[in-house]
């Protein structure tokens, strides 16, 4: 793209939004150039900070006029490159649209701007006795609701409460055609035509921009209890997890952490008391007596698989969970990691995980695994630096192999992080026919192919390697 054209989109945006909402400083461009994946950053042409839906409409219309791509950005915590700007794109940073617009606790709903952060929203809701459940694990303190909706994020509580999609009631969106519309409804049930709202959930900004979100809310549970169990081998931990998920209705969170990840966590001084082995961390929700019953049932299941309960003095499981990605990435410096978030049916878990670990071990490569195993979601992390390093090519091949094997087993290439740049090549294997329908849907919402166009489905079907 020519320098003149870049100048003209910036001028057009400054005219439409006001100069204070269009940032071009080197630090602003750098901050918007990457996400939390270890993929190659890309500086945008400029960063816009809309303060209302009207601004977002103006951005899309200016982009259409100048033929410039648009990449939406929440907190930039994507792990699959979804929020890395398309080359020569305008980034739309929603962090200033972070207000609670309407709170109606009597109807268990709240309407928010897309830039509000998950933990902050739940802190604001606390007094009402309600919460938005699908906590995105280690990024809950920074991830925005707009980013969560756009990736259909799910997290530690998704086992009991489902992913983000289940809680999205209505959206205000600007399509890639520049139309502003509301999709969905605030009433709990509708049969009014095709569900356009659900198309935007998990669309990774490829159909348009989300400028308002109405969420359904859940009552805070009466009581909860968390704890952990330690297993001698990873297959036993997975077998126990699949039984707990299937048979213990109080189970709200059920997380696997393999022994290699536990070893890295133990090196953190405040976690030095962690024992060695493969761990399942759980949380049960319900009335106090249900929690006791649910926890006792989990102990029984763990015992049947040679698992023992971890002492209560171990660090809080969710503090550990919060640190996992970080400690693995640190150990893999300077090159970072390649990761998967494929998901497999519960009964496939033990074989799938132990095979992947065995394959890596046989070649002397490191393979860390943790994940929301109650939902079959597995994060395999392959270090590109440090002990057991993979070459990038080998690790990308293994990532694709694991994704395809998950599909073969009846699962999915992405349980929660999305397709972004990292899973584009294998999406078609999961949806060989459906991918053409996805392309057709995108081309209707975004006929100029400007909305995050290098992510998820590529208009001409060619997926350049990153
Ligand atoms: C340590 C760590 C742990 C994580 N754990 C989890 C986990 O447990 N579960 C999970 O699901 N994810 C997890 N993630 C991934 C990530 O946090 C989630 O995908 C999160 O939902 C992204 O939110 P964000 O605000 O950072 O969005 P971004 O990364 O900024 O954006 C994500 C995608 O949404 C699009 N987007 C953002 N806002 C809008 C908008 N307003 N309109 C249209 N499109 C938009 C972007 O273009 C991009 O495609 C984790 C990430 C980290 C770093």
Tab-separated table of N, CA, C and O in Angstrom, residues 236-295:
chain	number	residue	atom	x	y	z
A	236	UNK	N	-3.905	-42.003	33.955
A	236	UNK	CA	-4.784	-42.234	35.113
A	236	UNK	C	-5.496	-40.941	35.490
A	236	UNK	O	-6.707	-40.938	35.783
A	237	UNK	N	-4.766	-39.824	35.458
A	237	UNK	CA	-5.384	-38.529	35.790
A	237	UNK	C	-6.504	-38.220	34.801
A	237	UNK	O	-7.596	-37.760	35.181
A	238	UNK	N	-6.257	-38.504	33.509
A	238	UNK	CA	-7.277	-38.213	32.483
A	238	UNK	C	-8.491	-39.134	32.637
A	238	UNK	O	-9.633	-38.695	32.456
A	239	UNK	N	-8.226	-40.409	32.953
A	239	UNK	CA	-9.347	-41.342	33.121
A	239	UNK	C	-10.212	-40.902	34.297
A	239	UNK	O	-11.455	-40.904	34.225
A	240	UNK	N	-9.561	-40.480	35.374
A	240	UNK	CA	-10.320	-39.997	36.544
A	240	UNK	C	-11.110	-38.741	36.160
A	240	UNK	O	-12.287	-38.599	36.524
A	241	UNK	N	-10.486	-37.859	35.388
A	241	UNK	CA	-11.160	-36.610	35.000
A	241	UNK	C	-12.408	-36.911	34.187
A	241	UNK	O	-13.467	-36.299	34.408
A	242	UNK	N	-12.305	-37.847	33.262
A	242	UNK	CA	-13.474	-38.092	32.411
A	242	UNK	C	-14.609	-38.688	33.233
A	242	UNK	O	-15.772	-38.373	33.008
A	243	UNK	N	-14.284	-39.506	34.247
A	243	UNK	CA	-15.356	-40.046	35.108
A	243	UNK	C	-15.959	-38.941	35.982
A	243	UNK	O	-17.172	-38.874	36.181
A	244	UNK	N	-15.097	-38.107	36.540
A	244	UNK	CA	-15.610	-37.019	37.406
A	244	UNK	C	-16.534	-36.106	36.600
A	244	UNK	O	-17.596	-35.700	37.073
A	245	UNK	N	-16.121	-35.770	35.359
A	245	UNK	CA	-16.924	-34.861	34.539
A	245	UNK	C	-18.280	-35.473	34.224
A	245	UNK	O	-19.301	-34.790	34.210
A	246	UNK	N	-18.266	-36.781	33.991
A	246	UNK	CA	-19.508	-37.424	33.561
A	246	UNK	C	-20.473	-37.670	34.716
A	246	UNK	O	-21.684	-37.594	34.541
A	247	UNK	N	-19.942	-37.962	35.908
A	247	UNK	CA	-20.825	-38.480	36.964
A	247	UNK	C	-20.989	-37.594	38.185
A	247	UNK	O	-21.736	-37.932	39.088
A	248	UNK	N	-20.274	-36.485	38.251
A	248	UNK	CA	-20.408	-35.657	39.465
A	248	UNK	C	-21.024	-34.315	39.073
A	248	UNK	O	-20.338	-33.426	38.559
A	249	UNK	N	-22.341	-34.157	39.287
A	249	UNK	CA	-23.029	-32.974	38.768
A	249	UNK	C	-22.551	-31.669	39.400
A	249	UNK	O	-22.688	-30.610	38.797
A	250	UNK	N	-21.985	-31.726	40.601
A	250	UNK	CA	-21.534	-30.493	41.266
A	250	UNK	C	-20.219	-29.977	40.687
A	250	UNK	O	-19.761	-28.883	41.023
A	251	UNK	N	-19.577	-30.781	39.833
A	251	UNK	CA	-18.250	-30.409	39.330
A	251	UNK	C	-18.342	-29.138	38.481
A	251	UNK	O	-19.046	-29.101	37.478
A	252	UNK	N	-17.661	-28.075	38.920
A	252	UNK	CA	-17.709	-26.805	38.178
A	252	UNK	C	-16.417	-26.585	37.405
A	252	UNK	O	-16.424	-25.966	36.347
A	253	UNK	N	-15.299	-27.034	37.973
A	253	UNK	CA	-14.009	-26.857	37.300
A	253	UNK	C	-13.202	-28.129	37.477
A	253	UNK	O	-13.222	-28.743	38.553
A	254	UNK	N	-12.504	-28.524	36.428
A	254	UNK	CA	-11.768	-29.791	36.444
A	254	UNK	C	-10.586	-29.633	35.500
A	254	UNK	O	-10.735	-29.669	34.282
A	255	UNK	N	-9.414	-29.394	36.085
A	255	UNK	CA	-8.241	-28.973	35.309
A	255	UNK	C	-7.096	-29.953	35.480
A	255	UNK	O	-6.761	-30.342	36.611
A	256	UNK	N	-6.478	-30.323	34.360
A	256	UNK	CA	-5.295	-31.197	34.389
A	256	UNK	C	-4.024	-30.354	34.369
A	256	UNK	O	-3.963	-29.339	33.661
A	257	UNK	N	-3.038	-30.769	35.147
A	257	UNK	CA	-1.686	-30.184	35.034
A	257	UNK	C	-0.701	-31.341	35.050
A	257	UNK	O	-0.666	-32.108	36.030
A	258	UNK	N	0.078	-31.504	33.997
A	258	UNK	CA	0.971	-32.663	33.961
A	258	UNK	C	2.205	-32.422	34.844
A	258	UNK	O	2.461	-31.286	35.288
A	259	UNK	N	2.949	-33.521	35.092
A	259	UNK	CA	4.060	-33.456	36.048
A	259	UNK	C	5.138	-32.468	35.590
A	259	UNK	O	5.770	-31.804	36.414
A	260	UNK	N	5.351	-32.339	34.260
A	260	UNK	CA	6.392	-31.410	33.783
A	260	UNK	C	6.018	-29.967	34.100
A	260	UNK	O	6.874	-29.152	34.471
A	261	UNK	N	4.745	-29.644	33.936
A	261	UNK	CA	4.297	-28.287	34.268
A	261	UNK	C	4.375	-28.067	35.780
A	261	UNK	O	4.780	-26.994	36.248
A	262	UNK	N	4.005	-29.103	36.547
A	262	UNK	CA	4.109	-29.004	38.018
A	262	UNK	C	5.560	-28.730	38.429
A	262	UNK	O	5.820	-27.944	39.342
A	263	UNK	N	6.518	-29.371	37.729
A	263	UNK	CA	7.938	-29.155	38.064
A	263	UNK	C	8.315	-27.681	37.879
A	263	UNK	O	9.020	-27.103	38.700
A	264	UNK	N	7.841	-27.081	36.774
A	264	UNK	CA	8.165	-25.663	36.544
A	264	UNK	C	7.509	-24.782	37.602
A	264	UNK	O	8.102	-23.810	38.085
A	265	UNK	N	6.278	-25.117	37.972
A	265	UNK	CA	5.582	-24.312	38.993
A	265	UNK	C	6.314	-24.395	40.342
A	265	UNK	O	6.441	-23.412	41.066
A	266	UNK	N	6.809	-25.603	40.637
A	266	UNK	CA	7.465	-25.820	41.933
A	266	UNK	C	8.732	-24.962	42.072
A	266	UNK	O	9.146	-24.625	43.173
A	267	UNK	N	9.308	-24.587	40.936
A	267	UNK	CA	10.527	-23.764	40.987
A	267	UNK	C	10.218	-22.326	41.440
A	267	UNK	O	11.117	-21.574	41.789
A	268	UNK	N	8.930	-21.941	41.432
A	268	UNK	CA	8.561	-20.614	41.952
A	268	UNK	C	8.567	-20.722	43.485
A	268	UNK	O	7.896	-21.612	44.041
A	269	UNK	N	9.349	-19.876	44.195
A	269	UNK	CA	9.516	-20.074	45.640
A	269	UNK	C	8.193	-20.242	46.407
A	269	UNK	O	8.087	-21.134	47.252
A	270	UNK	N	7.172	-19.467	46.080
A	270	UNK	CA	5.936	-19.589	46.866
A	270	UNK	C	5.171	-20.880	46.552
A	270	UNK	O	4.211	-21.225	47.242
A	271	UNK	N	5.575	-21.614	45.513
A	271	UNK	CA	4.897	-22.874	45.174
A	271	UNK	C	5.790	-24.087	45.491
A	271	UNK	O	5.541	-25.195	45.019
A	272	UNK	N	6.846	-23.847	46.285
A	272	UNK	CA	7.842	-24.899	46.511
A	272	UNK	C	7.239	-26.137	47.181
A	272	UNK	O	7.787	-27.241	47.070
A	273	UNK	N	6.075	-25.979	47.842
A	273	UNK	CA	5.498	-27.132	48.562
A	273	UNK	C	4.757	-28.093	47.630
A	273	UNK	O	4.275	-29.139	48.080
A	274	UNK	N	4.662	-27.763	46.348
A	274	UNK	CA	3.916	-28.658	45.438
A	274	UNK	C	4.603	-30.011	45.332
A	274	UNK	O	5.806	-30.071	45.069
A	275	UNK	N	3.849	-31.098	45.489
A	275	UNK	CA	4.485	-32.415	45.328
A	275	UNK	C	4.704	-32.747	43.846
A	275	UNK	O	4.182	-32.064	42.973
A	276	UNK	N	5.451	-33.824	43.613
A	276	UNK	CA	5.708	-34.251	42.229
A	276	UNK	C	4.562	-35.131	41.738
A	276	UNK	O	3.996	-35.897	42.521
A	277	UNK	N	4.247	-35.052	40.474
A	277	UNK	CA	3.216	-35.927	39.908
A	277	UNK	C	2.269	-35.148	39.010
A	277	UNK	O	2.422	-33.936	38.831
A	278	UNK	N	1.301	-35.880	38.442
A	278	UNK	CA	0.303	-35.267	37.558
A	278	UNK	C	-0.910	-34.894	38.409
A	278	UNK	O	-1.387	-35.711	39.193
A	279	UNK	N	-1.404	-33.677	38.231
A	279	UNK	CA	-2.464	-33.211	39.146
A	279	UNK	C	-3.774	-32.937	38.416
A	279	UNK	O	-3.795	-32.526	37.257
A	280	UNK	N	-4.867	-33.192	39.149
A	280	UNK	CA	-6.179	-32.689	38.739
A	280	UNK	C	-6.593	-31.686	39.798
A	280	UNK	O	-6.576	-32.016	40.997
A	281	UNK	N	-6.944	-30.481	39.374
A	281	UNK	CA	-7.470	-29.486	40.305
A	281	UNK	C	-8.964	-29.344	40.041
A	281	UNK	O	-9.376	-29.273	38.872
A	282	UNK	N	-9.743	-29.337	41.117
A	282	UNK	CA	-11.192	-29.311	40.911
A	282	UNK	C	-11.852	-28.239	41.778
A	282	UNK	O	-11.277	-27.780	42.776
A	283	UNK	N	-13.053	-27.850	41.375
A	283	UNK	CA	-13.908	-27.019	42.234
A	283	UNK	C	-15.335	-27.522	42.055
A	283	UNK	O	-15.773	-27.762	40.918
A	284	UNK	N	-16.025	-27.708	43.179
A	284	UNK	CA	-17.437	-28.112	43.115
A	284	UNK	C	-18.293	-26.950	43.604
A	284	UNK	O	-17.885	-26.186	44.484
A	285	UNK	N	-19.460	-26.795	43.004
A	285	UNK	CA	-20.383	-25.718	43.375
A	285	UNK	C	-21.740	-26.305	43.772
A	285	UNK	O	-22.149	-27.316	43.224
A	286	UNK	N	-22.424	-25.636	44.677
A	286	UNK	CA	-23.779	-26.046	45.047
A	286	UNK	C	-24.084	-25.574	46.445
A	286	UNK	O	-23.479	-24.615	46.930
A	287	UNK	N	-25.024	-26.261	47.117
A	287	UNK	CA	-25.241	-26.000	48.538
A	287	UNK	C	-24.099	-26.683	49.292
A	287	UNK	O	-23.459	-27.602	48.753
A	288	UNK	N	-23.890	-26.265	50.550
A	288	UNK	CA	-22.723	-26.775	51.279
A	288	UNK	C	-22.680	-28.299	51.285
A	288	UNK	O	-21.636	-28.917	51.029
A	289	UNK	N	-23.876	-28.909	51.531
A	289	UNK	CA	-23.883	-30.378	51.636
A	289	UNK	C	-23.611	-31.034	50.262
A	289	UNK	O	-22.961	-32.073	50.179
A	290	UNK	N	-24.090	-30.354	49.177
A	290	UNK	CA	-23.807	-30.893	47.832
A	290	UNK	C	-22.310	-30.854	47.553
A	290	UNK	O	-21.744	-31.757	46.932
A	291	UNK	N	-21.688	-29.772	48.020
A	291	UNK	CA	-20.242	-29.629	47.773
A	291	UNK	C	-19.478	-30.735	48.485
A	291	UNK	O	-18.551	-31.333	47.913
A	292	UNK	N	-19.866	-31.007	49.743
A	292	UNK	CA	-19.188	-32.085	50.481
A	292	UNK	C	-19.349	-33.402	49.737
A	292	UNK	O	-18.407	-34.173	49.572
A	293	UNK	N	-20.606	-33.636	49.291
A	293	UNK	CA	-20.902	-34.890	48.597
A	293	UNK	C	-20.117	-34.981	47.284
A	293	UNK	O	-19.517	-36.009	46.973
A	294	UNK	N	-20.110	-33.878	46.527
A	294	UNK	CA	-19.409	-33.849	45.237
A	294	UNK	C	-17.927	-34.065	45.441
A	294	UNK	O	-17.280	-34.812	44.692
A	295	UNK	N	-17.364	-33.424	46.469
A	295	UNK	CA	-15.923	-33.555	46.708
A	295	UNK	C	-15.577	-34.992	47.119
A	295	UNK	O	-14.588	-35.572	46.648
